[in-house]
Short mmCIF file of C-alpha atoms and ligand atoms in Angstrom, two decimals:
data_model
loop_
_atom_site.label_atom_id
_atom_site.label_comp_id
_atom_site.label_asym_id
_atom_site.label_seq_id
_atom_site.Cartn_x
_atom_site.Cartn_y
_atom_site.Cartn_z
CA UNK A 1 -0.18 0.22 -0.21
CA UNK A 2 0.94 3.48 -1.07
CA UNK A 3 1.73 5.23 2.48
CA UNK A 4 -0.47 8.84 2.68
CA UNK A 5 -1.30 11.05 5.20
CA UNK A 6 -4.55 10.95 7.05
CA UNK A 7 -6.91 14.09 8.52
CA UNK A 8 -10.04 13.98 10.50
CA UNK A 9 -10.75 17.66 10.16
CA UNK A 10 -13.84 19.12 12.80
CA UNK A 11 -16.79 20.15 10.04
CA UNK A 12 -17.69 19.31 6.76
CA UNK A 13 -16.47 23.23 5.19
CA UNK A 14 -12.89 21.90 6.59
CA UNK A 15 -13.20 19.02 5.12
CA UNK A 16 -14.01 20.43 1.51
CA UNK A 17 -10.98 23.22 1.93
CA UNK A 18 -8.45 19.83 2.61
CA UNK A 19 -9.83 17.66 -0.29
CA UNK A 20 -9.81 20.81 -2.26
CA UNK A 21 -6.27 22.27 -1.62
CA UNK A 22 -4.88 19.36 -2.45
CA UNK A 23 -4.92 17.14 -5.74
CA UNK A 24 -4.75 13.69 -4.61
CA UNK A 25 -7.12 13.89 -1.32
CA UNK A 26 -9.64 11.78 -1.08
CA UNK A 27 -12.95 11.80 1.30
CA UNK A 28 -13.24 8.16 2.93
CA UNK A 29 -17.20 7.49 5.04
CA UNK A 30 -17.85 3.40 5.81
CA UNK A 31 -13.86 2.45 3.87
CA UNK A 32 -16.02 -0.02 2.85
CA UNK A 33 -15.11 0.13 -0.42
CA UNK A 34 -12.21 3.13 -0.63
CA UNK A 35 -9.88 0.76 2.42
CA UNK A 36 -9.73 -2.57 -0.33
CA UNK A 37 -8.91 0.04 -3.62
CA UNK A 38 -6.32 1.08 -1.17
CA UNK A 39 -4.75 -1.92 0.04
CA UNK A 40 -5.25 -3.22 -3.74
CA UNK A 41 -2.79 -0.96 -5.36
CA UNK A 42 -5.95 0.94 -7.06
CA UNK A 43 -6.68 3.61 -5.00
CA UNK A 44 -3.04 6.30 -4.48
CA UNK A 45 -4.12 8.91 -2.40
CA UNK A 46 -1.27 10.96 -0.94
CA UNK A 47 -4.42 12.16 1.34
CA UNK A 48 -7.78 10.50 2.78
CA UNK A 49 -9.75 13.06 4.52
CA UNK A 50 -12.32 11.11 7.07
CA UNK A 51 -16.13 12.72 6.46
CA UNK A 52 -17.44 9.51 8.37
CA UNK A 53 -18.92 11.40 11.57
CA UNK A 54 -19.12 15.12 10.24
CA UNK A 55 -22.84 14.77 8.14
CA UNK A 56 -25.68 13.77 9.45
CA UNK A 57 -26.38 10.23 10.49
CA UNK A 58 -30.03 10.86 10.82
CA UNK A 59 -32.91 10.26 8.54
CA UNK A 60 -35.28 13.33 8.82
CA UNK A 61 -38.45 14.64 7.40
CA UNK A 62 -38.48 17.23 4.91
CA UNK A 63 -41.28 20.02 4.36
CA UNK A 64 -42.42 18.57 1.18
CA UNK A 65 -43.57 15.41 3.02
CA UNK A 66 -40.26 13.32 1.54
CA UNK A 67 -37.63 12.26 3.50
CA UNK A 68 -33.41 13.29 3.63
CA UNK A 69 -30.76 10.75 4.09
CA UNK A 70 -27.87 11.77 5.69
CA UNK A 71 -24.97 11.16 3.96
CA UNK A 72 -23.35 9.57 7.16
CA UNK A 73 -26.37 7.27 8.44
CA UNK A 74 -25.72 3.50 7.42
CA UNK A 75 -27.14 1.72 4.56
CA UNK A 76 -28.51 -0.88 7.82
CA UNK A 77 -29.98 2.25 9.29
CA UNK A 78 -31.67 3.61 6.31
CA UNK A 79 -33.25 0.01 5.33
CA UNK A 80 -34.71 -0.30 8.17
CA UNK A 81 -36.60 3.24 9.37
CA UNK A 82 -39.86 2.42 9.30
CA UNK A 83 -40.74 5.35 7.19
CA UNK A 84 -38.68 4.20 3.99
CA UNK A 85 -39.72 0.57 4.37
CA UNK A 86 -43.45 2.28 4.24
CA UNK A 87 -43.23 5.11 1.30
CA UNK A 88 -40.27 4.08 -0.52
CA UNK A 89 -40.01 0.09 -0.34
CA UNK A 90 -38.33 0.35 -3.71
CA UNK A 91 -34.97 1.47 -1.55
CA UNK A 92 -35.61 -0.62 1.64
CA UNK A 93 -35.27 -3.87 -0.62
CA UNK A 94 -31.96 -2.38 -3.27
CA UNK A 95 -30.49 -2.33 0.69
CA UNK A 96 -31.31 -5.52 1.77
CA UNK A 97 -30.15 -7.12 -1.60
CA UNK A 98 -26.70 -5.66 -1.37
CA UNK A 99 -23.40 -6.74 0.08
CA UNK A 100 -23.96 -8.26 3.83
CA UNK A 101 -25.11 -7.20 7.25
CA UNK A 102 -21.80 -6.33 8.42
CA UNK A 103 -21.65 -4.54 5.42
CA UNK A 104 -24.64 -2.62 5.30
CA UNK A 105 -23.45 -1.39 9.19
CA UNK A 106 -20.96 0.06 7.47
CA UNK A 107 -21.55 1.43 4.14
CA UNK A 108 -22.48 4.56 4.11
CA UNK A 109 -25.51 6.89 2.07
CA UNK A 110 -22.70 9.32 0.92
CA UNK A 111 -20.35 6.24 -0.05
CA UNK A 112 -23.02 3.77 -1.73
CA UNK A 113 -23.57 5.61 -4.71
CA UNK A 114 -19.85 6.65 -5.26
CA UNK A 115 -18.73 2.88 -4.86
CA UNK A 116 -17.03 2.08 -8.15
CA UNK A 117 -17.00 -0.66 -10.30
CA UNK A 118 -16.27 -4.61 -9.63
CA UNK A 119 -15.21 -4.78 -13.44
CA UNK A 120 -12.40 -7.65 -12.19
CA UNK A 121 -9.28 -5.96 -13.94
CA UNK A 122 -10.02 -2.47 -12.80
CA UNK A 123 -9.25 -4.38 -9.58
CA UNK A 124 -6.21 -5.86 -10.67
CA UNK A 125 -3.40 -3.67 -11.17
CA UNK A 126 -1.12 -6.11 -13.16
CA UNK A 127 -3.65 -5.23 -16.42
CA UNK A 128 -4.75 -2.52 -18.43
CA UNK A 129 -7.84 -0.67 -17.80
CA UNK A 130 -8.76 2.45 -18.73
CA UNK A 131 -10.56 3.94 -15.86
CA UNK A 132 -7.21 2.84 -13.28
CA UNK A 133 -4.99 4.00 -15.71
CA UNK A 134 -5.86 6.41 -19.14
CA UNK A 135 -4.64 5.49 -22.07
CA UNK A 136 -3.20 1.92 -20.73
CA UNK A 137 -6.01 0.10 -23.21
CA UNK A 138 -9.04 -1.88 -21.72
CA UNK A 139 -8.82 -5.79 -20.52
CA UNK A 140 -12.58 -6.60 -20.44
CA UNK A 141 -12.85 -6.51 -24.27
CA UNK A 142 -12.69 -9.61 -25.32
CA UNK A 143 -12.23 -10.78 -22.12
CA UNK A 144 -14.41 -11.86 -19.25
CA UNK A 145 -17.62 -9.54 -20.31
CA UNK A 146 -20.52 -11.65 -17.84
CA UNK A 147 -20.55 -8.64 -15.24
CA UNK A 148 -20.11 -5.70 -17.92
CA UNK A 149 -22.98 -3.40 -19.60
CA UNK A 150 -24.84 -3.59 -22.78
CA UNK A 151 -26.77 -0.06 -22.39
CA UNK A 152 -24.09 3.21 -23.21
CA UNK A 153 -21.42 1.21 -24.83
CA UNK A 154 -20.27 1.60 -28.67
CA UNK A 155 -22.83 -0.21 -31.55
CA UNK A 156 -19.63 -1.15 -32.89
CA UNK A 157 -17.37 -3.71 -31.04
CA UNK A 158 -15.23 -1.30 -28.78
CA UNK A 159 -11.81 -1.11 -29.82
CA UNK A 160 -9.65 -2.55 -26.87
CA UNK A 161 -7.19 -0.37 -27.13
CA UNK A 162 -8.34 3.27 -27.07
CA UNK A 163 -7.67 5.33 -24.29
CA UNK A 164 -11.46 5.64 -23.88
CA UNK A 165 -12.88 1.99 -23.77
CA UNK A 166 -14.43 0.93 -20.91
CA UNK A 167 -17.62 -0.95 -21.06
CA UNK A 168 -18.15 -1.91 -17.10
CA UNK A 169 -21.12 -1.61 -14.84
CA UNK A 170 -21.81 0.73 -11.88
CA UNK A 171 -22.16 -1.97 -8.64
CA UNK A 172 -24.77 0.01 -6.67
CA UNK A 173 -28.27 -1.34 -5.95
CA UNK A 174 -28.91 1.70 -3.87
CA UNK A 175 -28.27 3.57 -6.65
CA UNK A 176 -30.65 1.96 -8.76
CA UNK A 177 -33.38 2.95 -6.31
CA UNK A 178 -32.27 6.24 -6.20
CA UNK A 179 -32.54 6.76 -10.08
CA UNK A 180 -36.10 5.52 -9.99
CA UNK A 181 -37.20 7.51 -6.77
CA UNK A 182 -36.26 10.53 -8.65
CA UNK A 183 -33.93 11.19 -5.60
CA UNK A 184 -31.82 14.98 -5.44
CA UNK A 185 -28.12 15.06 -4.32
CA UNK A 186 -26.81 17.82 -1.50
CA UNK A 187 -23.01 17.84 -2.36
CA UNK A 188 -21.24 21.23 -0.72
CA UNK A 189 -17.98 22.04 -2.67
CA UNK A 190 -15.29 24.99 -2.88
CA UNK A 191 -17.74 27.39 -4.65
CA UNK A 192 -20.45 26.07 -2.31
CA UNK A 193 -23.76 24.19 -2.20
CA UNK A 194 -25.38 22.71 -5.53
CA UNK A 195 -28.32 20.19 -5.58
CA UNK A 196 -28.54 17.82 -8.15
CA UNK A 197 -30.75 16.12 -9.68
CA UNK A 198 -29.51 12.26 -9.09
CA UNK A 199 -29.90 11.15 -12.37
CA UNK A 200 -26.98 13.30 -13.40
CA UNK A 201 -24.44 12.12 -10.53
CA UNK A 202 -23.33 9.26 -12.65
CA UNK A 203 -21.83 9.84 -16.53
CA UNK A 204 -21.44 7.02 -19.10
CA UNK A 205 -17.65 6.39 -19.99
CA UNK A 206 -17.26 9.09 -22.89
CA UNK A 207 -13.54 9.68 -23.67
CA UNK A 208 -12.72 10.16 -19.98
CA UNK A 209 -13.69 6.64 -18.08
CA UNK A 210 -11.56 7.55 -15.45
CA UNK A 211 -14.24 9.97 -14.07
CA UNK A 212 -17.68 8.07 -12.82
CA UNK A 213 -19.33 11.18 -11.29
CA UNK A 214 -20.32 14.36 -12.57
CA UNK A 215 -18.90 15.12 -8.59
CA UNK A 216 -15.92 18.10 -9.21
CA UNK A 217 -13.37 17.42 -6.89
CA UNK A 218 -13.45 18.16 -3.37
CA UNK A 219 -17.20 18.59 -3.24
CA UNK A 220 -18.64 16.17 -0.67
CA UNK A 221 -22.16 14.95 -0.89
CA UNK A 222 -23.99 15.90 2.38
CA UNK A 223 -27.71 14.37 2.26
CA UNK A 224 -29.78 12.52 -0.78
CA UNK A 225 -33.31 14.00 -0.52
CA UNK A 226 -36.26 11.75 -1.35
CA UNK A 227 -38.76 13.28 -2.91
CA UNK A 228 -42.47 12.94 -1.59
CA UNK A 229 -44.68 10.15 -3.70
CA UNK A 230 -48.73 10.41 -4.24
CA UNK A 231 -50.77 8.18 -2.43
CA UNK A 232 -51.15 4.27 -3.31
CA UNK A 233 -48.01 4.67 -5.11
CA UNK A 234 -46.56 1.00 -5.76
CA UNK A 235 -42.71 0.04 -5.93
CA UNK A 236 -40.16 -3.28 -5.77
CA UNK A 237 -36.84 -3.64 -6.85
CA UNK A 238 -35.91 -6.88 -8.01
CA UNK A 239 -32.22 -8.35 -8.25
CA UNK A 240 -30.92 -11.02 -10.89
CA UNK A 241 -27.00 -12.96 -9.31
CA UNK A 242 -25.39 -15.91 -9.55
CA UNK A 243 -26.14 -16.57 -5.88
CA UNK A 244 -28.50 -15.90 -3.52
CA UNK A 245 -26.25 -14.59 -0.84
CA UNK A 246 -24.03 -11.94 -0.72
CA UNK A 247 -23.17 -11.06 -4.99
CA UNK A 248 -23.24 -8.05 -7.16
CA UNK A 249 -26.50 -7.73 -9.67
CA UNK A 250 -26.30 -9.69 -12.89
CA UNK A 251 -28.87 -7.32 -13.57
CA UNK A 252 -31.92 -6.12 -11.24
CA UNK A 253 -34.65 -3.34 -11.77
CA UNK A 254 -36.33 -0.73 -9.58
CA UNK A 255 -39.92 0.11 -10.71
CA UNK A 256 -41.96 2.90 -9.24
CA UNK A 257 -45.79 2.29 -10.49
CA UNK A 258 -48.08 6.13 -10.08
CA UNK A 259 -51.20 6.92 -10.92
CA UNK A 260 -49.47 9.42 -13.96
CA UNK A 261 -46.78 6.18 -15.19
CA UNK A 262 -43.56 3.84 -14.64
CA UNK A 263 -40.02 4.93 -13.41
CA UNK A 264 -37.98 2.17 -14.55
CA UNK A 265 -34.19 2.33 -13.37
CA UNK A 266 -32.04 -0.79 -14.85
CA UNK A 267 -28.53 -1.88 -12.34
CA UNK A 268 -26.13 -3.77 -13.93
CA UNK A 269 -26.52 -3.16 -17.37
CA UNK A 270 -24.49 0.22 -18.09
CA UNK A 271 -22.21 2.39 -16.52
CA UNK A 272 -24.82 4.06 -14.51
CA UNK A 273 -27.93 3.14 -13.29
CA UNK A 274 -29.94 3.43 -16.27
CA UNK A 275 -32.84 4.96 -16.40
CA UNK A 276 -35.21 3.03 -18.98
CA UNK A 277 -36.71 6.73 -19.73
CA UNK A 278 -38.10 5.24 -23.10
CA UNK A 279 -39.89 2.46 -21.96
CA UNK A 280 -42.00 5.06 -19.57
CA UNK A 281 -42.79 6.94 -22.49
CA UNK A 282 -44.39 4.27 -23.92
CA UNK A 283 -45.71 2.80 -20.84
CA UNK A 284 -47.19 5.95 -19.77
CA UNK A 285 -51.40 5.86 -19.53
CA UNK A 286 -51.67 2.07 -20.49
CA UNK A 287 -52.94 -0.37 -18.55
CA UNK A 288 -49.26 -2.20 -17.83
CA UNK A 289 -50.25 -5.78 -19.36
CA UNK A 290 -47.64 -7.90 -20.46
CA UNK A 291 -47.63 -7.19 -23.85
CA UNK A 292 -47.51 -3.56 -23.44
CA UNK A 293 -43.95 -3.88 -20.80
CA UNK A 294 -42.56 -6.32 -23.64
CA UNK A 295 -42.92 -3.89 -26.03
CA UNK A 296 -41.88 -1.09 -24.07
CA UNK A 297 -38.63 -2.98 -23.28
CA UNK A 298 -38.93 -4.02 -26.67
CA UNK A 299 -37.58 -0.50 -27.70
CA UNK A 300 -35.89 0.23 -24.76
CA UNK A 301 -33.40 -2.64 -25.26
CA UNK A 302 -33.18 -2.17 -29.09
CA UNK A 303 -29.48 -0.41 -28.78
CA UNK A 304 -28.17 -2.97 -26.49
CA UNK A 305 -25.06 -4.04 -27.76
CA UNK A 306 -23.92 -7.53 -25.79
CA UNK A 307 -20.16 -8.29 -25.19
CA UNK A 308 -18.37 -11.29 -26.72
CA UNK A 309 -15.94 -12.93 -24.52
CA UNK A 310 -13.86 -15.56 -22.69
CA UNK A 311 -16.79 -16.34 -20.76
CA UNK A 312 -19.36 -16.58 -23.08
CA UNK A 313 -20.33 -13.16 -22.98
CA UNK A 314 -22.78 -11.14 -21.81
CA UNK A 315 -25.89 -11.36 -24.57
CA UNK A 316 -27.39 -13.45 -22.00
CA UNK A 317 -28.50 -10.01 -19.69
CA UNK A 318 -30.67 -8.96 -22.77
CA UNK A 319 -33.54 -10.93 -22.51
CA UNK A 320 -32.91 -11.41 -18.61
CA UNK A 321 -33.46 -7.92 -17.87
CA UNK A 322 -36.15 -7.53 -20.43
CA UNK A 323 -37.76 -10.77 -18.18
CA UNK A 324 -37.27 -9.10 -14.91
CA UNK A 325 -39.00 -5.80 -15.79
CA UNK A 326 -41.96 -8.15 -17.11
CA UNK A 327 -41.60 -9.77 -13.87
CA UNK A 328 -42.05 -6.75 -11.29
CA UNK A 329 -44.45 -4.57 -13.14
CA UNK A 330 -46.24 -7.77 -12.84
CA UNK A 331 -46.04 -8.12 -9.53
CA UNK A 332 -46.96 -4.18 -8.80
CA UNK A 333 -49.95 -4.53 -11.22
CA UNK A 334 -51.44 -8.36 -9.07
CA UNK A 335 -50.50 -6.50 -5.42
CA UNK A 336 -52.17 -3.49 -6.22
CA UNK A 337 -55.18 -5.49 -7.78
CA UNK A 338 -55.68 -7.80 -4.69
C1 LIG B 401 -17.61 -8.19 -0.69
C2 LIG B 401 -18.55 -7.18 -0.61
C3 LIG B 401 -19.96 -7.13 -1.41
C4 LIG B 401 -20.68 -6.19 -1.78
N1 LIG B 401 -21.67 -6.39 -2.07
C5 LIG B 401 -22.58 -5.56 -2.44
C6 LIG B 401 -23.81 -5.44 -3.44
O1 LIG B 401 -24.25 -6.44 -3.52
N2 LIG B 401 -24.37 -4.55 -3.64
C7 LIG B 401 -23.82 -3.02 -3.64
O2 LIG B 401 -24.63 -2.00 -4.21
N3 LIG B 401 -22.41 -3.20 -3.05
C8 LIG B 401 -21.98 -3.75 -2.57
N4 LIG B 401 -20.92 -4.14 -2.03
C9 LIG B 401 -19.78 -2.38 -1.81
C10 LIG B 401 -20.45 -1.75 -0.45
O3 LIG B 401 -21.83 -1.27 -0.91
C11 LIG B 401 -19.69 -0.50 -0.45
O4 LIG B 401 -18.37 -0.50 -0.46
C12 LIG B 401 -20.25 0.57 0.64
O5 LIG B 401 -21.65 1.09 0.05
C13 LIG B 401 -19.74 2.05 0.19
O6 LIG B 401 -19.85 3.07 1.05
P1 LIG B 401 -18.91 3.42 1.96
O7 LIG B 401 -19.66 4.61 3.43
O8 LIG B 401 -18.05 2.66 2.59
O9 LIG B 401 -17.36 4.06 1.20
P2 LIG B 401 -16.24 4.38 1.31
O10 LIG B 401 -15.79 2.93 0.65
O11 LIG B 401 -15.33 5.25 2.12
O12 LIG B 401 -16.02 5.23 0.06
C14 LIG B 401 -16.60 5.40 -1.82
C15 LIG B 401 -16.39 5.71 -1.94
O13 LIG B 401 -17.05 7.20 -2.04
C16 LIG B 401 -16.04 8.65 -2.07
N5 LIG B 401 -17.18 9.27 -0.76
C17 LIG B 401 -17.34 8.61 0.76
N6 LIG B 401 -18.40 9.29 1.22
C18 LIG B 401 -18.75 10.62 -0.05
C19 LIG B 401 -18.94 11.48 0.25
N7 LIG B 401 -19.68 11.93 1.33
N8 LIG B 401 -18.86 12.31 -0.56
C20 LIG B 401 -18.05 11.97 -1.67
N9 LIG B 401 -17.44 11.38 -1.54
C21 LIG B 401 -17.53 10.20 -0.76
C22 LIG B 401 -15.10 8.27 -1.68
O14 LIG B 401 -13.55 9.06 -1.59
C23 LIG B 401 -14.68 6.61 -2.59
O15 LIG B 401 -14.57 6.83 -3.30
C24 LIG B 401 -20.16 -4.70 -1.79
C25 LIG B 401 -18.57 -4.81 -0.93
C26 LIG B 401 -18.06 -6.04 -0.86
C27 LIG B 401 -16.88 -5.66 -0.09
S1 LIG B 402 -14.43 -2.67 -18.17
FE1 LIG B 402 -13.39 0.08 -17.66
S2 LIG B 402 -12.81 -0.72 -15.63
FE2 LIG B 402 -12.77 -2.70 -17.02
S3 LIG B 402 -10.77 -2.85 -17.61
FE3 LIG B 402 -11.85 -2.19 -19.56
S4 LIG B 402 -11.99 0.01 -18.66
FE4 LIG B 402 -11.16 -1.03 -16.99
#
């Protein structure tokens, strides 16, 4: 492990100043992702600024009827909160589908959506990886692609040697639920505070795969807000994985059904939690029969690009996510009729 300095400032403003002043500084929250990366040599900061006890650990009511999740609230605390379970079951289910009880006791609301990809080559410093070492190439193209992206990637087979190539997926379950809930991210940075839609937090690799999010250097997530949902809203999270105990998603679906329509986000298929806006448009105002949902998902997945690989590739994700959406919406429709 590369040596680094460790700081535990007195408040969030000081934490932001300290990170902003050091180009190679990072925030530390629960540490369940960052500490692994420090040990593996994937993350090599000069300064680690501990914010675990600086932001709020509370879940609080907002005046508009929504909820604010303090950035230091743990995944366990949020999943167990009665208001979250009753009003945002999709979020409680997504959290409980992630990691293990022990990890969820440490992992935080701020750190979870910012965890980095589980691409095996990203975590193996002996292999080329554009995300870890810009310009070195992408070992996943033509390699192990079972956990890699099918949406938001080039229509042509990506060039493994191009500096912009990255077919990694975002691994967080929580983030998929937050995308479907239209959550808002509260941020404090060197230029002050701002709010951004959760769906704008993550970015596709473009020509800069090393950058996962739209946060600037020194910007700290202080809270995530859940907007109120209309009465009668139903929601659910469904995750498909290689084994029932802790494993990352092959594909996952977060669905929120209101009288106005359906909000759908997909996990395990793209570099970002993928909001299925094309399907949402086609489902608006329609009865959610299996045929209608299938047609909407056909349209959403028309641009999906399976990746070949030495493990058989990931073409299976396209029918799998299609069927998972149909099953999730059928479950919510059946529950509403019961
Ligand atoms: C064995 C194992 C299995 C797992 N399985 C799953 C799974 O199935 N599903 C799933 O979703 N996750 C899974 N995880 C990942 C786990 O959920 C994440 O490691 C955790 O949520 C990260 O939160 P943290 O608070 O520990 O973040 P940290 O490790 O402290 O930080 C993660 C990143 O976020 C940054 N950061 C942290 N807080 C802030 C903030 N407030 N503002 C700005 N930047 C910040 C850090 O600089 C770092 O880059 C698993 C992890 C392990 C080790
Ligand atoms: S898919 Fe992305 S993270 Fe994985 S090896 Fe390629 S560039 Fe690195």
